[in-house]
Amino acid sequence: MSVFCFGMLSASVSNDTTFHPSMFILLGIPGMQGQHIWIAIPFCSMYILALVSHSTILYIIVTDKALHKPIYLFLCLLSFTELVLCSTTLPKMLAIFWFRSHIISYHGCLTQMFFVHAVFATESAVLLAMAFDRYVAICRPLHYTSILSTTMIGKIGLACRLPFCGHHVIPHTYCEHMGIAKLACASINPNTVYGLTVALSVTGMDVVLIAVSYVMILQAVLRLPSKDAQFRAFSTCGAHICVILVFYIPAFFSFFTHRFGHQVPPRVHIVLANLYLLVPPVLNPLVYGINTKQIRQRICDFFMGRK
């Protein structure tokens, strides 16, 4: 029945070859349409948790001048980018799952694609900046304020159309570059090369630099004389590394599956592609926010009504 309905929707869009269609149809998770209503429940719960936790952290950091320090300002940027990233995809995804609102306009799809990829690259850069902050704090503590001045933080913070024809059904829960490119009549080899180049040169370079930062941090931690200090530093860095892996591994899996993973079941690919948009926004407030003593105390004071 669902296949017939999608066929009717596709036919109703247009059978003519055009430079671009007026709309696309987001299929959701192929092969799991019958479970969409149940899949949406944990997704919605995680989205609400991400909204509440990040909004709380943003409010506390913005209103408390004592927290206007580099690491908290970077955390503020991270919370903002993650709110934008998950809010770009989750509302439409939930509309697909619960209300069968599969149609998205052409311009709406391109706007969503732009924000997904641009904000992902921005968040990758923020994670790199936070790794650099931890490197300076641990390896160059005497130069921390001079290196990460307000001016430097500000600088860090600022730091192709195709013809479509045939079907307009995207077997995904949101619009992303290769999912749209695969609908084109023309060769998508330039898009494939472009996507790989961006993934490897931009986010790939971020991963390399983050790894170098943490290697140097761990070397500095191992030289600490106190075992207790070593344990605290290892626990903090370990939590940070876990969040970074949760962010990058599903993202790179999704990037490379589009190009090379033709044997990967579509449902597995799409579920993992959603994880890097939703799981980090849920975990990061716990790791970077609540795990930080100053923010944890401010959160307790906020909910208990203390000033």
PDB file of C-alpha atoms in Angstrom:
ATOM      1  CA  MET A   1       0.000   0.000   0.000  1.00  0.00           C
ATOM      2  CA  SER A   2       2.765   2.445   0.971  1.00  0.00           C
ATOM      3  CA  VAL A   3       4.621   1.691  -2.275  1.00  0.00           C
ATOM      4  CA  PHE A   4       1.465   2.469  -4.265  1.00  0.00           C
ATOM      5  CA  CYS A   5       0.958   5.748  -2.375  1.00  0.00           C
ATOM      6  CA  PHE A   6       4.536   6.846  -3.007  1.00  0.00           C
ATOM      7  CA  GLY A   7       4.145   5.925  -6.668  1.00  0.00           C
ATOM      8  CA  MET A   8       1.056   8.130  -6.882  1.00  0.00           C
ATOM      9  CA  LEU A   9       2.892  10.972  -5.132  1.00  0.00           C
ATOM     10  CA  SER A  10       5.847  10.661  -7.507  1.00  0.00           C
ATOM     11  CA  ALA A  11       3.564  10.642 -10.521  1.00  0.00           C
ATOM     12  CA  SER A  12       1.693  13.679  -9.236  1.00  0.00           C
ATOM     13  CA  VAL A  13       4.881  15.745  -8.890  1.00  0.00           C
ATOM     14  CA  SER A  14       5.873  15.669 -12.552  1.00  0.00           C
ATOM     15  CA  ASN A  15       6.828  13.210 -15.256  1.00  0.00           C
ATOM     16  CA  ASP A  16       8.625  15.829 -17.288  1.00  0.00           C
ATOM     17  CA  THR A  17      12.347  16.424 -17.350  1.00  0.00           C
ATOM     18  CA  THR A  18      12.964  19.758 -15.621  1.00  0.00           C
ATOM     19  CA  PHE A  19      15.962  21.604 -14.317  1.00  0.00           C
ATOM     20  CA  HIS A  20      14.615  21.050 -10.835  1.00  0.00           C
ATOM     21  CA  PRO A  21      11.339  19.675  -9.442  1.00  0.00           C
ATOM     22  CA  SER A  22       8.986  21.752  -7.340  1.00  0.00           C
ATOM     23  CA  MET A  23       9.249  19.281  -4.472  1.00  0.00           C
ATOM     24  CA  PHE A  24      10.838  16.071  -3.205  1.00  0.00           C
ATOM     25  CA  ILE A  25       9.387  13.162  -1.261  1.00  0.00           C
ATOM     26  CA  LEU A  26      11.284  12.090   1.855  1.00  0.00           C
ATOM     27  CA  LEU A  27      10.652   8.392   2.260  1.00  0.00           C
ATOM     28  CA  GLY A  28      11.848   8.096   5.871  1.00  0.00           C
ATOM     29  CA  ILE A  29      13.575   4.823   6.766  1.00  0.00           C
ATOM     30  CA  PRO A  30      13.040   2.388   3.842  1.00  0.00           C
ATOM     31  CA  GLY A  31      11.611  -0.949   4.902  1.00  0.00           C
ATOM     32  CA  MET A  32      10.594   0.351   8.335  1.00  0.00           C
ATOM     33  CA  GLN A  33       7.632   2.551   7.438  1.00  0.00           C
ATOM     34  CA  GLY A  34       5.369   0.405   9.604  1.00  0.00           C
ATOM     35  CA  GLN A  35       7.535   1.157  12.661  1.00  0.00           C
ATOM     36  CA  HIS A  36       7.873   4.901  12.037  1.00  0.00           C
ATOM     37  CA  ILE A  37       5.361   5.842  14.738  1.00  0.00           C
ATOM     38  CA  TRP A  38       7.344   3.906  17.374  1.00  0.00           C
ATOM     39  CA  ILE A  39      10.780   4.983  16.130  1.00  0.00           C
ATOM     40  CA  ALA A  40       9.652   8.594  16.518  1.00  0.00           C
ATOM     41  CA  ILE A  41       9.126   8.227  20.296  1.00  0.00           C
ATOM     42  CA  PRO A  42      12.822   7.875  21.312  1.00  0.00           C
ATOM     43  CA  PHE A  43      13.808  10.409  18.629  1.00  0.00           C
ATOM     44  CA  CYS A  44      11.328  12.945  20.013  1.00  0.00           C
ATOM     45  CA  SER A  45      12.422  12.272  23.611  1.00  0.00           C
ATOM     46  CA  MET A  46      16.075  12.799  22.707  1.00  0.00           C
ATOM     47  CA  TYR A  47      15.225  15.979  20.800  1.00  0.00           C
ATOM     48  CA  ILE A  48      13.319  17.443  23.768  1.00  0.00           C
ATOM     49  CA  LEU A  49      16.187  16.506  26.094  1.00  0.00           C
ATOM     50  CA  ALA A  50      18.671  18.194  23.742  1.00  0.00           C
ATOM     51  CA  LEU A  51      16.523  21.351  23.535  1.00  0.00           C
ATOM     52  CA  VAL A  52      16.118  21.631  27.317  1.00  0.00           C
ATOM     53  CA  SER A  53      19.744  20.852  28.212  1.00  0.00           C
ATOM     54  CA  HIS A  54      21.345  23.100  25.593  1.00  0.00           C
ATOM     55  CA  SER A  55      18.927  25.975  26.260  1.00  0.00           C
ATOM     56  CA  THR A  56      19.726  25.733  29.977  1.00  0.00           C
ATOM     57  CA  ILE A  57      23.475  25.736  29.346  1.00  0.00           C
ATOM     58  CA  LEU A  58      23.192  28.685  26.957  1.00  0.00           C
ATOM     59  CA  TYR A  59      21.113  30.683  29.447  1.00  0.00           C
ATOM     60  CA  ILE A  60      23.497  29.982  32.339  1.00  0.00           C
ATOM     61  CA  ILE A  61      26.655  30.841  30.392  1.00  0.00           C
ATOM     62  CA  VAL A  62      25.205  33.997  28.816  1.00  0.00           C
ATOM     63  CA  THR A  63      23.777  35.373  32.084  1.00  0.00           C
ATOM     64  CA  ASP A  64      26.686  34.471  34.398  1.00  0.00           C
ATOM     65  CA  LYS A  65      29.675  36.748  33.758  1.00  0.00           C
ATOM     66  CA  ALA A  66      31.885  34.460  35.853  1.00  0.00           C
ATOM     67  CA  LEU A  67      31.541  31.871  33.066  1.00  0.00           C
ATOM     68  CA  HIS A  68      32.647  34.221  30.283  1.00  0.00           C
ATOM     69  CA  LYS A  69      35.891  32.294  29.852  1.00  0.00           C
ATOM     70  CA  PRO A  70      37.227  30.564  26.703  1.00  0.00           C
ATOM     71  CA  ILE A  71      36.099  27.009  27.459  1.00  0.00           C
ATOM     72  CA  TYR A  72      32.572  28.146  28.390  1.00  0.00           C
ATOM     73  CA  LEU A  73      32.300  30.422  25.367  1.00  0.00           C
ATOM     74  CA  PHE A  74      33.298  27.495  23.147  1.00  0.00           C
ATOM     75  CA  LEU A  75      30.701  25.379  24.971  1.00  0.00           C
ATOM     76  CA  CYS A  76      28.165  28.116  24.226  1.00  0.00           C
ATOM     77  CA  LEU A  77      29.051  27.919  20.519  1.00  0.00           C
ATOM     78  CA  LEU A  78      28.798  24.124  20.618  1.00  0.00           C
ATOM     79  CA  SER A  79      25.354  24.239  22.234  1.00  0.00           C
ATOM     80  CA  PHE A  80      24.121  26.762  19.675  1.00  0.00           C
ATOM     81  CA  THR A  81      25.383  24.762  16.668  1.00  0.00           C
ATOM     82  CA  GLU A  82      23.881  21.538  18.016  1.00  0.00           C
ATOM     83  CA  LEU A  83      20.518  23.201  18.607  1.00  0.00           C
ATOM     84  CA  VAL A  84      20.533  24.409  15.001  1.00  0.00           C
ATOM     85  CA  LEU A  85      21.746  21.041  13.667  1.00  0.00           C
ATOM     86  CA  CYS A  86      19.081  18.892  15.316  1.00  0.00           C
ATOM     87  CA  SER A  87      16.316  21.509  14.821  1.00  0.00           C
ATOM     88  CA  THR A  88      17.084  21.555  11.090  1.00  0.00           C
ATOM     89  CA  THR A  89      16.121  17.886  10.684  1.00  0.00           C
ATOM     90  CA  LEU A  90      14.130  16.579  13.665  1.00  0.00           C
ATOM     91  CA  PRO A  91      10.850  18.533  13.275  1.00  0.00           C
ATOM     92  CA  LYS A  92      10.455  17.411   9.651  1.00  0.00           C
ATOM     93  CA  MET A  93      11.553  13.888  10.561  1.00  0.00           C
ATOM     94  CA  LEU A  94       8.888  13.668  13.279  1.00  0.00           C
ATOM     95  CA  ALA A  95       6.302  15.037  10.834  1.00  0.00           C
ATOM     96  CA  ILE A  96       7.220  12.200   8.445  1.00  0.00           C
ATOM     97  CA  PHE A  97       7.042   9.559  11.168  1.00  0.00           C
ATOM     98  CA  TRP A  98       3.825  10.709  12.872  1.00  0.00           C
ATOM     99  CA  PHE A  99       1.826  12.632  10.255  1.00  0.00           C
ATOM    100  CA  ARG A 100       3.130  11.083   7.013  1.00  0.00           C
ATOM    101  CA  SER A 101       4.159  14.553   5.835  1.00  0.00           C
ATOM    102  CA  HIS A 102       6.612  13.256   3.235  1.00  0.00           C
ATOM    103  CA  ILE A 103       6.622  16.177   0.802  1.00  0.00           C
ATOM    104  CA  ILE A 104       9.247  18.914   1.100  1.00  0.00           C
ATOM    105  CA  SER A 105       9.633  21.799  -1.342  1.00  0.00           C
ATOM    106  CA  TYR A 106      12.688  22.009  -3.578  1.00  0.00           C
ATOM    107  CA  HIS A 107      13.912  25.200  -1.916  1.00  0.00           C
ATOM    108  CA  GLY A 108      13.080  23.813   1.535  1.00  0.00           C
ATOM    109  CA  CYS A 109      15.135  20.716   0.739  1.00  0.00           C
ATOM    110  CA  LEU A 110      18.135  22.766  -0.417  1.00  0.00           C
ATOM    111  CA  THR A 111      17.859  24.987   2.670  1.00  0.00           C
ATOM    112  CA  GLN A 112      17.832  21.937   4.930  1.00  0.00           C
ATOM    113  CA  MET A 113      20.802  20.447   3.067  1.00  0.00           C
ATOM    114  CA  PHE A 114      22.752  23.705   3.424  1.00  0.00           C
ATOM    115  CA  PHE A 115      22.186  23.912   7.176  1.00  0.00           C
ATOM    116  CA  VAL A 116      22.940  20.216   7.768  1.00  0.00           C
ATOM    117  CA  HIS A 117      26.331  20.387   6.041  1.00  0.00           C
ATOM    118  CA  ALA A 118      27.294  23.947   7.030  1.00  0.00           C
ATOM    119  CA  VAL A 119      26.429  23.475  10.704  1.00  0.00           C
ATOM    120  CA  PHE A 120      28.110  20.055  10.772  1.00  0.00           C
ATOM    121  CA  ALA A 121      31.336  21.667   9.515  1.00  0.00           C
ATOM    122  CA  THR A 122      30.910  24.460  12.071  1.00  0.00           C
ATOM    123  CA  GLU A 123      30.458  21.996  14.927  1.00  0.00           C
ATOM    124  CA  SER A 124      33.530  20.103  13.769  1.00  0.00           C
ATOM    125  CA  ALA A 125      35.488  23.364  13.939  1.00  0.00           C
ATOM    126  CA  VAL A 126      34.127  24.103  17.440  1.00  0.00           C
ATOM    127  CA  LEU A 127      35.217  20.650  18.652  1.00  0.00           C
ATOM    128  CA  LEU A 128      38.676  21.393  17.250  1.00  0.00           C
ATOM    129  CA  ALA A 129      38.709  24.760  19.071  1.00  0.00           C
ATOM    130  CA  MET A 130      37.724  23.050  22.335  1.00  0.00           C
ATOM    131  CA  ALA A 131      40.502  20.488  21.887  1.00  0.00           C
ATOM    132  CA  PHE A 132      42.934  23.376  21.333  1.00  0.00           C
ATOM    133  CA  ASP A 133      41.592  25.070  24.482  1.00  0.00           C
ATOM    134  CA  ARG A 134      42.241  21.936  26.554  1.00  0.00           C
ATOM    135  CA  TYR A 135      45.735  21.632  25.032  1.00  0.00           C
ATOM    136  CA  VAL A 136      46.608  25.210  26.025  1.00  0.00           C
ATOM    137  CA  ALA A 137      45.053  24.806  29.503  1.00  0.00           C
ATOM    138  CA  ILE A 138      46.977  21.605  30.265  1.00  0.00           C
ATOM    139  CA  CYS A 139      50.197  21.971  28.248  1.00  0.00           C
ATOM    140  CA  ARG A 140      50.647  25.780  28.344  1.00  0.00           C
ATOM    141  CA  PRO A 141      48.760  26.892  31.485  1.00  0.00           C
ATOM    142  CA  LEU A 142      50.919  29.985  32.118  1.00  0.00           C
ATOM    143  CA  HIS A 143      50.132  31.323  28.633  1.00  0.00           C
ATOM    144  CA  TYR A 144      46.415  30.410  28.656  1.00  0.00           C
ATOM    145  CA  THR A 145      44.958  33.929  28.955  1.00  0.00           C
ATOM    146  CA  SER A 146      47.446  35.477  26.528  1.00  0.00           C
ATOM    147  CA  ILE A 147      46.947  32.808  23.822  1.00  0.00           C
ATOM    148  CA  LEU A 148      43.161  32.533  24.160  1.00  0.00           C
ATOM    149  CA  SER A 149      42.355  36.215  24.422  1.00  0.00           C
ATOM    150  CA  THR A 150      38.912  37.621  23.652  1.00  0.00           C
ATOM    151  CA  THR A 151      40.120  38.680  20.195  1.00  0.00           C
ATOM    152  CA  MET A 152      41.453  35.204  19.437  1.00  0.00           C
ATOM    153  CA  ILE A 153      38.195  33.567  20.581  1.00  0.00           C
ATOM    154  CA  GLY A 154      36.265  35.910  18.275  1.00  0.00           C
ATOM    155  CA  LYS A 155      38.489  35.008  15.321  1.00  0.00           C
ATOM    156  CA  ILE A 156      38.075  31.292  16.014  1.00  0.00           C
ATOM    157  CA  GLY A 157      34.308  31.701  16.284  1.00  0.00           C
ATOM    158  CA  LEU A 158      34.120  33.389  12.854  1.00  0.00           C
ATOM    159  CA  ALA A 159      36.659  30.984  11.764  1.00  0.00           C
ATOM    160  CA  CYS A 160      26.390  23.404  -7.886  1.00  0.00           C
ATOM    161  CA  ARG A 161      23.030  22.985  -9.323  1.00  0.00           C
ATOM    162  CA  LEU A 162      21.988  19.769 -11.184  1.00  0.00           C
ATOM    163  CA  PRO A 163      19.162  18.953 -13.654  1.00  0.00           C
ATOM    164  CA  PHE A 164      16.622  16.542 -12.137  1.00  0.00           C
ATOM    165  CA  CYS A 165      14.298  14.132 -13.907  1.00  0.00           C
ATOM    166  CA  GLY A 166      12.480  10.896 -13.204  1.00  0.00           C
ATOM    167  CA  HIS A 167      11.446  10.123  -9.633  1.00  0.00           C
ATOM    168  CA  HIS A 168      11.755  12.641  -6.806  1.00  0.00           C
ATOM    169  CA  VAL A 169      11.694  10.204  -3.892  1.00  0.00           C
ATOM    170  CA  ILE A 170      14.610  10.518  -1.464  1.00  0.00           C
ATOM    171  CA  PRO A 171      15.025   7.333   0.631  1.00  0.00           C
ATOM    172  CA  HIS A 172      16.030   9.306   3.698  1.00  0.00           C
ATOM    173  CA  THR A 173      14.587  11.239   6.643  1.00  0.00           C
ATOM    174  CA  TYR A 174      16.168  14.548   5.614  1.00  0.00           C
ATOM    175  CA  CYS A 175      17.812  16.224   2.610  1.00  0.00           C
ATOM    176  CA  GLU A 176      21.545  15.786   2.315  1.00  0.00           C
ATOM    177  CA  HIS A 177      23.980  16.310  -0.538  1.00  0.00           C
ATOM    178  CA  MET A 178      24.466  12.833  -2.040  1.00  0.00           C
ATOM    179  CA  GLY A 179      20.865  11.785  -1.378  1.00  0.00           C
ATOM    180  CA  ILE A 180      19.708  14.637  -3.625  1.00  0.00           C
ATOM    181  CA  ALA A 181      22.531  14.287  -6.163  1.00  0.00           C
ATOM    182  CA  LYS A 182      21.577  10.647  -6.829  1.00  0.00           C
ATOM    183  CA  LEU A 183      18.237  11.860  -8.240  1.00  0.00           C
ATOM    184  CA  ALA A 184      19.945  13.879 -10.982  1.00  0.00           C
ATOM    185  CA  CYS A 185      19.876  12.970 -14.676  1.00  0.00           C
ATOM    186  CA  ALA A 186      23.453  14.189 -15.194  1.00  0.00           C
ATOM    187  CA  SER A 187      26.657  12.579 -14.017  1.00  0.00           C
ATOM    188  CA  ILE A 188      27.212  13.038 -10.293  1.00  0.00           C
ATOM    189  CA  ASN A 189      30.935  12.228 -10.413  1.00  0.00           C
ATOM    190  CA  PRO A 190      31.838  15.873  -9.684  1.00  0.00           C
ATOM    191  CA  ASN A 191      29.504  15.781  -6.663  1.00  0.00           C
ATOM    192  CA  THR A 192      31.090  12.566  -5.446  1.00  0.00           C
ATOM    193  CA  VAL A 193      34.590  14.024  -5.771  1.00  0.00           C
ATOM    194  CA  TYR A 194      33.473  17.290  -4.167  1.00  0.00           C
ATOM    195  CA  GLY A 195      31.799  15.518  -1.247  1.00  0.00           C
ATOM    196  CA  LEU A 196      34.837  13.344  -0.559  1.00  0.00           C
ATOM    197  CA  THR A 197      37.178  16.306  -0.879  1.00  0.00           C
ATOM    198  CA  VAL A 198      35.206  18.391   1.601  1.00  0.00           C
ATOM    199  CA  ALA A 199      34.809  15.491   4.040  1.00  0.00           C
ATOM    200  CA  LEU A 200      38.512  14.657   3.965  1.00  0.00           C
ATOM    201  CA  SER A 201      39.984  18.154   3.719  1.00  0.00           C
ATOM    202  CA  VAL A 202      37.724  20.001   6.157  1.00  0.00           C
ATOM    203  CA  THR A 203      36.324  17.599   8.750  1.00  0.00           C
ATOM    204  CA  GLY A 204      39.100  15.091   8.090  1.00  0.00           C
ATOM    205  CA  MET A 205      41.718  17.714   8.900  1.00  0.00           C
ATOM    206  CA  ASP A 206      39.748  18.635  12.035  1.00  0.00           C
ATOM    207  CA  VAL A 207      39.885  14.985  13.137  1.00  0.00           C
ATOM    208  CA  VAL A 208      43.647  14.862  12.577  1.00  0.00           C
ATOM    209  CA  LEU A 209      44.254  18.077  14.524  1.00  0.00           C
ATOM    210  CA  ILE A 210      41.937  16.975  17.365  1.00  0.00           C
ATOM    211  CA  ALA A 211      43.824  13.665  17.571  1.00  0.00           C
ATOM    212  CA  VAL A 212      47.182  15.511  17.677  1.00  0.00           C
ATOM    213  CA  SER A 213      45.840  17.809  20.425  1.00  0.00           C
ATOM    214  CA  TYR A 214      44.716  14.914  22.606  1.00  0.00           C
ATOM    215  CA  VAL A 215      47.936  12.983  22.072  1.00  0.00           C
ATOM    216  CA  MET A 216      49.867  15.998  23.338  1.00  0.00           C
ATOM    217  CA  ILE A 217      47.389  16.426  26.204  1.00  0.00           C
ATOM    218  CA  LEU A 218      47.800  12.790  27.259  1.00  0.00           C
ATOM    219  CA  GLN A 219      51.588  13.123  27.128  1.00  0.00           C
ATOM    220  CA  ALA A 220      51.336  16.134  29.449  1.00  0.00           C
ATOM    221  CA  VAL A 221      48.928  14.276  31.766  1.00  0.00           C
ATOM    222  CA  LEU A 222      51.308  11.319  32.073  1.00  0.00           C
ATOM    223  CA  ARG A 223      53.964  13.704  33.359  1.00  0.00           C
ATOM    224  CA  LEU A 224      51.738  14.951  36.197  1.00  0.00           C
ATOM    225  CA  PRO A 225      53.207  13.919  39.591  1.00  0.00           C
ATOM    226  CA  SER A 226      49.839  13.294  41.272  1.00  0.00           C
ATOM    227  CA  LYS A 227      47.967  10.070  40.462  1.00  0.00           C
ATOM    228  CA  ASP A 228      44.712  11.753  41.470  1.00  0.00           C
ATOM    229  CA  ALA A 229      45.338  14.587  39.005  1.00  0.00           C
ATOM    230  CA  GLN A 230      46.151  12.052  36.301  1.00  0.00           C
ATOM    231  CA  PHE A 231      42.918  10.157  36.990  1.00  0.00           C
ATOM    232  CA  ARG A 232      40.781  13.331  36.804  1.00  0.00           C
ATOM    233  CA  ALA A 233      42.455  14.415  33.574  1.00  0.00           C
ATOM    234  CA  PHE A 234      42.107  10.956  32.015  1.00  0.00           C
ATOM    235  CA  SER A 235      38.419  10.716  32.960  1.00  0.00           C
ATOM    236  CA  THR A 236      37.691  14.143  31.483  1.00  0.00           C
ATOM    237  CA  CYS A 237      39.661  13.529  28.276  1.00  0.00           C
ATOM    238  CA  GLY A 238      38.171  10.052  27.942  1.00  0.00           C
ATOM    239  CA  ALA A 239      34.626  11.431  28.085  1.00  0.00           C
ATOM    240  CA  HIS A 240      35.514  14.106  25.529  1.00  0.00           C
ATOM    241  CA  ILE A 241      37.054  11.544  23.170  1.00  0.00           C
ATOM    242  CA  CYS A 242      33.951   9.316  23.401  1.00  0.00           C
ATOM    243  CA  VAL A 243      31.686  12.219  22.390  1.00  0.00           C
ATOM    244  CA  ILE A 244      34.015  13.129  19.518  1.00  0.00           C
ATOM    245  CA  LEU A 245      33.952   9.521  18.269  1.00  0.00           C
ATOM    246  CA  VAL A 246      30.140   9.400  18.492  1.00  0.00           C
ATOM    247  CA  PHE A 247      30.024  12.573  16.383  1.00  0.00           C
ATOM    248  CA  TYR A 248      32.555  11.641  13.691  1.00  0.00           C
ATOM    249  CA  ILE A 249      32.189   7.867  13.216  1.00  0.00           C
ATOM    250  CA  PRO A 250      28.496   7.854  12.120  1.00  0.00           C
ATOM    251  CA  ALA A 251      29.132  10.979  10.007  1.00  0.00           C
ATOM    252  CA  PHE A 252      32.050   9.457   8.091  1.00  0.00           C
ATOM    253  CA  PHE A 253      30.183   6.144   7.846  1.00  0.00           C
ATOM    254  CA  SER A 254      27.315   8.014   6.147  1.00  0.00           C
ATOM    255  CA  PHE A 255      29.672   9.958   3.844  1.00  0.00           C
ATOM    256  CA  PHE A 256      31.539   6.880   2.635  1.00  0.00           C
ATOM    257  CA  THR A 257      28.484   4.599   2.443  1.00  0.00           C
ATOM    258  CA  HIS A 258      26.981   6.908  -0.201  1.00  0.00           C
ATOM    259  CA  ARG A 259      30.092   6.432  -2.348  1.00  0.00           C
ATOM    260  CA  PHE A 260      31.315   2.918  -1.604  1.00  0.00           C
ATOM    261  CA  GLY A 261      28.931   1.075   0.724  1.00  0.00           C
ATOM    262  CA  HIS A 262      26.451  -0.240  -1.814  1.00  0.00           C
ATOM    263  CA  GLN A 263      26.054  -3.478   0.179  1.00  0.00           C
ATOM    264  CA  VAL A 264      25.024  -1.680   3.379  1.00  0.00           C
ATOM    265  CA  PRO A 265      21.244  -2.047   3.996  1.00  0.00           C
ATOM    266  CA  PRO A 266      19.520   1.342   3.530  1.00  0.00           C
ATOM    267  CA  ARG A 267      17.841   1.164   6.945  1.00  0.00           C
ATOM    268  CA  VAL A 268      21.229   0.732   8.678  1.00  0.00           C
ATOM    269  CA  HIS A 269      22.737   3.600   6.713  1.00  0.00           C
ATOM    270  CA  ILE A 270      19.855   5.993   7.462  1.00  0.00           C
ATOM    271  CA  VAL A 271      19.607   5.150  11.163  1.00  0.00           C
ATOM    272  CA  LEU A 272      23.340   5.794  11.594  1.00  0.00           C
ATOM    273  CA  ALA A 273      23.076   8.981   9.521  1.00  0.00           C
ATOM    274  CA  ASN A 274      20.513  10.230  12.045  1.00  0.00           C
ATOM    275  CA  LEU A 275      22.675   9.322  15.030  1.00  0.00           C
ATOM    276  CA  TYR A 276      25.348  11.941  14.370  1.00  0.00           C
ATOM    277  CA  LEU A 277      22.632  14.616  14.232  1.00  0.00           C
ATOM    278  CA  LEU A 278      20.880  13.589  17.451  1.00  0.00           C
ATOM    279  CA  VAL A 279      23.115  11.617  19.821  1.00  0.00           C
ATOM    280  CA  PRO A 280      25.900  14.240  20.249  1.00  0.00           C
ATOM    281  CA  PRO A 281      23.375  17.005  21.147  1.00  0.00           C
ATOM    282  CA  VAL A 282      22.057  14.693  23.883  1.00  0.00           C
ATOM    283  CA  LEU A 283      25.470  13.566  25.206  1.00  0.00           C
ATOM    284  CA  ASN A 284      27.440  16.810  24.960  1.00  0.00           C
ATOM    285  CA  PRO A 285      25.551  18.693  27.705  1.00  0.00           C
ATOM    286  CA  LEU A 286      26.325  15.798  30.054  1.00  0.00           C
ATOM    287  CA  VAL A 287      30.008  15.588  29.142  1.00  0.00           C
ATOM    288  CA  TYR A 288      30.927  19.230  28.549  1.00  0.00           C
ATOM    289  CA  GLY A 289      28.282  20.868  30.713  1.00  0.00           C
ATOM    290  CA  ILE A 290      27.043  18.891  33.713  1.00  0.00           C
ATOM    291  CA  ASN A 291      30.456  17.211  34.085  1.00  0.00           C
ATOM    292  CA  THR A 292      31.965  20.693  34.612  1.00  0.00           C
ATOM    293  CA  LYS A 293      31.828  21.704  38.267  1.00  0.00           C
ATOM    294  CA  GLN A 294      31.039  25.384  37.716  1.00  0.00           C
ATOM    295  CA  ILE A 295      28.182  24.722  35.286  1.00  0.00           C
ATOM    296  CA  ARG A 296      26.834  21.857  37.402  1.00  0.00           C
ATOM    297  CA  GLN A 297      26.650  24.193  40.403  1.00  0.00           C
ATOM    298  CA  ARG A 298      24.937  26.921  38.342  1.00  0.00           C
ATOM    299  CA  ILE A 299      22.379  24.409  37.028  1.00  0.00           C
ATOM    300  CA  CYS A 300      21.571  23.258  40.575  1.00  0.00           C
ATOM    301  CA  ASP A 301      21.208  26.887  41.689  1.00  0.00           C
ATOM    302  CA  PHE A 302      19.030  27.652  38.655  1.00  0.00           C
ATOM    303  CA  PHE A 303      16.539  24.843  39.240  1.00  0.00           C
ATOM    304  CA  MET A 304      16.475  25.392  43.011  1.00  0.00           C
ATOM    305  CA  GLY A 305      15.843  29.098  42.599  1.00  0.00           C
ATOM    306  CA  ARG A 306      19.087  30.215  44.211  1.00  0.00           C
ATOM    307  CA  LYS A 307      21.003  33.246  42.889  1.00  0.00           C
TER     308      LYS A 307
END
